[in-house]
XYZ file of C-alpha atoms in Angstrom:
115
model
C 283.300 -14.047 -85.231
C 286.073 -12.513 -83.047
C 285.505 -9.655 -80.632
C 288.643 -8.470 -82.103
C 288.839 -4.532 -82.980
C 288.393 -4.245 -86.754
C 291.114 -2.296 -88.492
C 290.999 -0.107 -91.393
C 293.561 1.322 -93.709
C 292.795 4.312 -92.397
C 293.470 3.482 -88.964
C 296.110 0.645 -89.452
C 298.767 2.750 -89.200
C 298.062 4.120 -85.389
C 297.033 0.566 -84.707
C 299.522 -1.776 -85.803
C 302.593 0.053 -87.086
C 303.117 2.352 -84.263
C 302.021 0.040 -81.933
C 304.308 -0.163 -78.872
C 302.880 -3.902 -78.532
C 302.991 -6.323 -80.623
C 300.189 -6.823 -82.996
C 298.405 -9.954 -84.562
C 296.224 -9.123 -87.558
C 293.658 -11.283 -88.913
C 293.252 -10.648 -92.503
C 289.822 -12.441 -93.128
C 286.036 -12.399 -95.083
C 282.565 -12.368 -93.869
C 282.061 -14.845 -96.242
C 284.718 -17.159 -95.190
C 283.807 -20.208 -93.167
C 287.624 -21.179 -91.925
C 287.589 -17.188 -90.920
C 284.500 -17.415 -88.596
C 285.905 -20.873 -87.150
C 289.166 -19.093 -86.352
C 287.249 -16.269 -84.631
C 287.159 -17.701 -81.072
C 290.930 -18.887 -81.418
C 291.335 -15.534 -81.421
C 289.105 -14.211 -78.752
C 291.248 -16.678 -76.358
C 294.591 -15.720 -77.571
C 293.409 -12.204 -77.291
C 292.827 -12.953 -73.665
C 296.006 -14.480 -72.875
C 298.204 -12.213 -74.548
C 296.088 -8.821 -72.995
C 298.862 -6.133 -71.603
C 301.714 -7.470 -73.643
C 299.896 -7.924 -77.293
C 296.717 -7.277 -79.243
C 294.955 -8.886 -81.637
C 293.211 -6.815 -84.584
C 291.230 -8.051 -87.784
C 291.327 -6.763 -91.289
C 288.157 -7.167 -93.963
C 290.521 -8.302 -96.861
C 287.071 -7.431 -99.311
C 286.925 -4.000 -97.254
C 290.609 -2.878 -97.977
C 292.098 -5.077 -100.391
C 294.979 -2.605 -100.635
C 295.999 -3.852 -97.155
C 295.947 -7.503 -97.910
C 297.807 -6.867 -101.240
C 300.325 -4.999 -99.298
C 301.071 -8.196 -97.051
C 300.965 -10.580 -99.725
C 297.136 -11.896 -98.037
C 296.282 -14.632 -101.237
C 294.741 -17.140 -98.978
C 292.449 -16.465 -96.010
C 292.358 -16.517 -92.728
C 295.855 -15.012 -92.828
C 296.937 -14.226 -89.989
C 300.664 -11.736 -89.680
C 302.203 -10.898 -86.237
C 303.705 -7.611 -86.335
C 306.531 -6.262 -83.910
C 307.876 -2.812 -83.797
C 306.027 -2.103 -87.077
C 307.824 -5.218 -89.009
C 306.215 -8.153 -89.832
C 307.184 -10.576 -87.166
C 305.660 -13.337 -88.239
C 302.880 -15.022 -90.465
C 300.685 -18.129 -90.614
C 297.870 -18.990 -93.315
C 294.828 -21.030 -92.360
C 293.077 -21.998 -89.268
C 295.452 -21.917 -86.222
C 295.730 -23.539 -82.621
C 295.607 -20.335 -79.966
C 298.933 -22.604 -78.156
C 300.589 -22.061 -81.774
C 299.610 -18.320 -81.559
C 300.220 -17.478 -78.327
C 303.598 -19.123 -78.845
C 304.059 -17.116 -82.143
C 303.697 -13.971 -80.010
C 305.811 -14.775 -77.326
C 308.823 -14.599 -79.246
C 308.467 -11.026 -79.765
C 306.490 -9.737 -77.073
C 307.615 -8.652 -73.521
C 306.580 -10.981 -70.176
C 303.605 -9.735 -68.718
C 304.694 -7.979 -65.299
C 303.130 -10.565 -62.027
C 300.808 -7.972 -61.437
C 299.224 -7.110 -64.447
C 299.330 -11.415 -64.693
């Protein structure tokens, strides 16, 4: 599993809409063995992408409501937000080079000393 802060639909708003950063949300399942495979994708992209991007994770059985609200019918989902929009949006397992990329087209460079 990701080390990835788990988001709520309580707290999604704070997190991911009125982020200043952009935001990659992993809509997954417990039970789901592509979602647990994906996990340290994430844990790597959330590494490269630290300063300039976060990466969150949403229990699609724990707040359906969310994952109806994105159109989630297939997990891992995986939706990039920007400036409280969806940016962005990709549906099964992922390469972190096709995430980071993903990001990069909406985030800010990293400044060379925060690099």
């Amino acid at each position: 599993m990701s080390q990835a802060k788990q988001v709520t639909a309580e707290t999604f708003q704070r997190e991911v809409v009125d982020s200043d950063i952009p935001v990659l949300v992993d809509f997954y399942a417990t039970w789901c063995g592509p979602c647990r495979m994906l996990g340290p994708v994430l844990d790597r992209v959330a590494a490269q992408v630290a300063g300039r991007a976060k990466v969150v994770k949403v229990d699609v059985d724990e707040d359906p409501g969310l994952a109806g609200q994105f159109d989630v019918a297939s997990i891992p989902t995986l939706v990039l937000f920007a400036k409280g929009k969806v940016a962005g949006k990709t549906v099964g397992l992922a390469r972190a080079e096709q995430l980071v990329e993903m990001i990069d087209k909406v985030s800010t460079p990293a400044s060379p000393a925060a690099r």
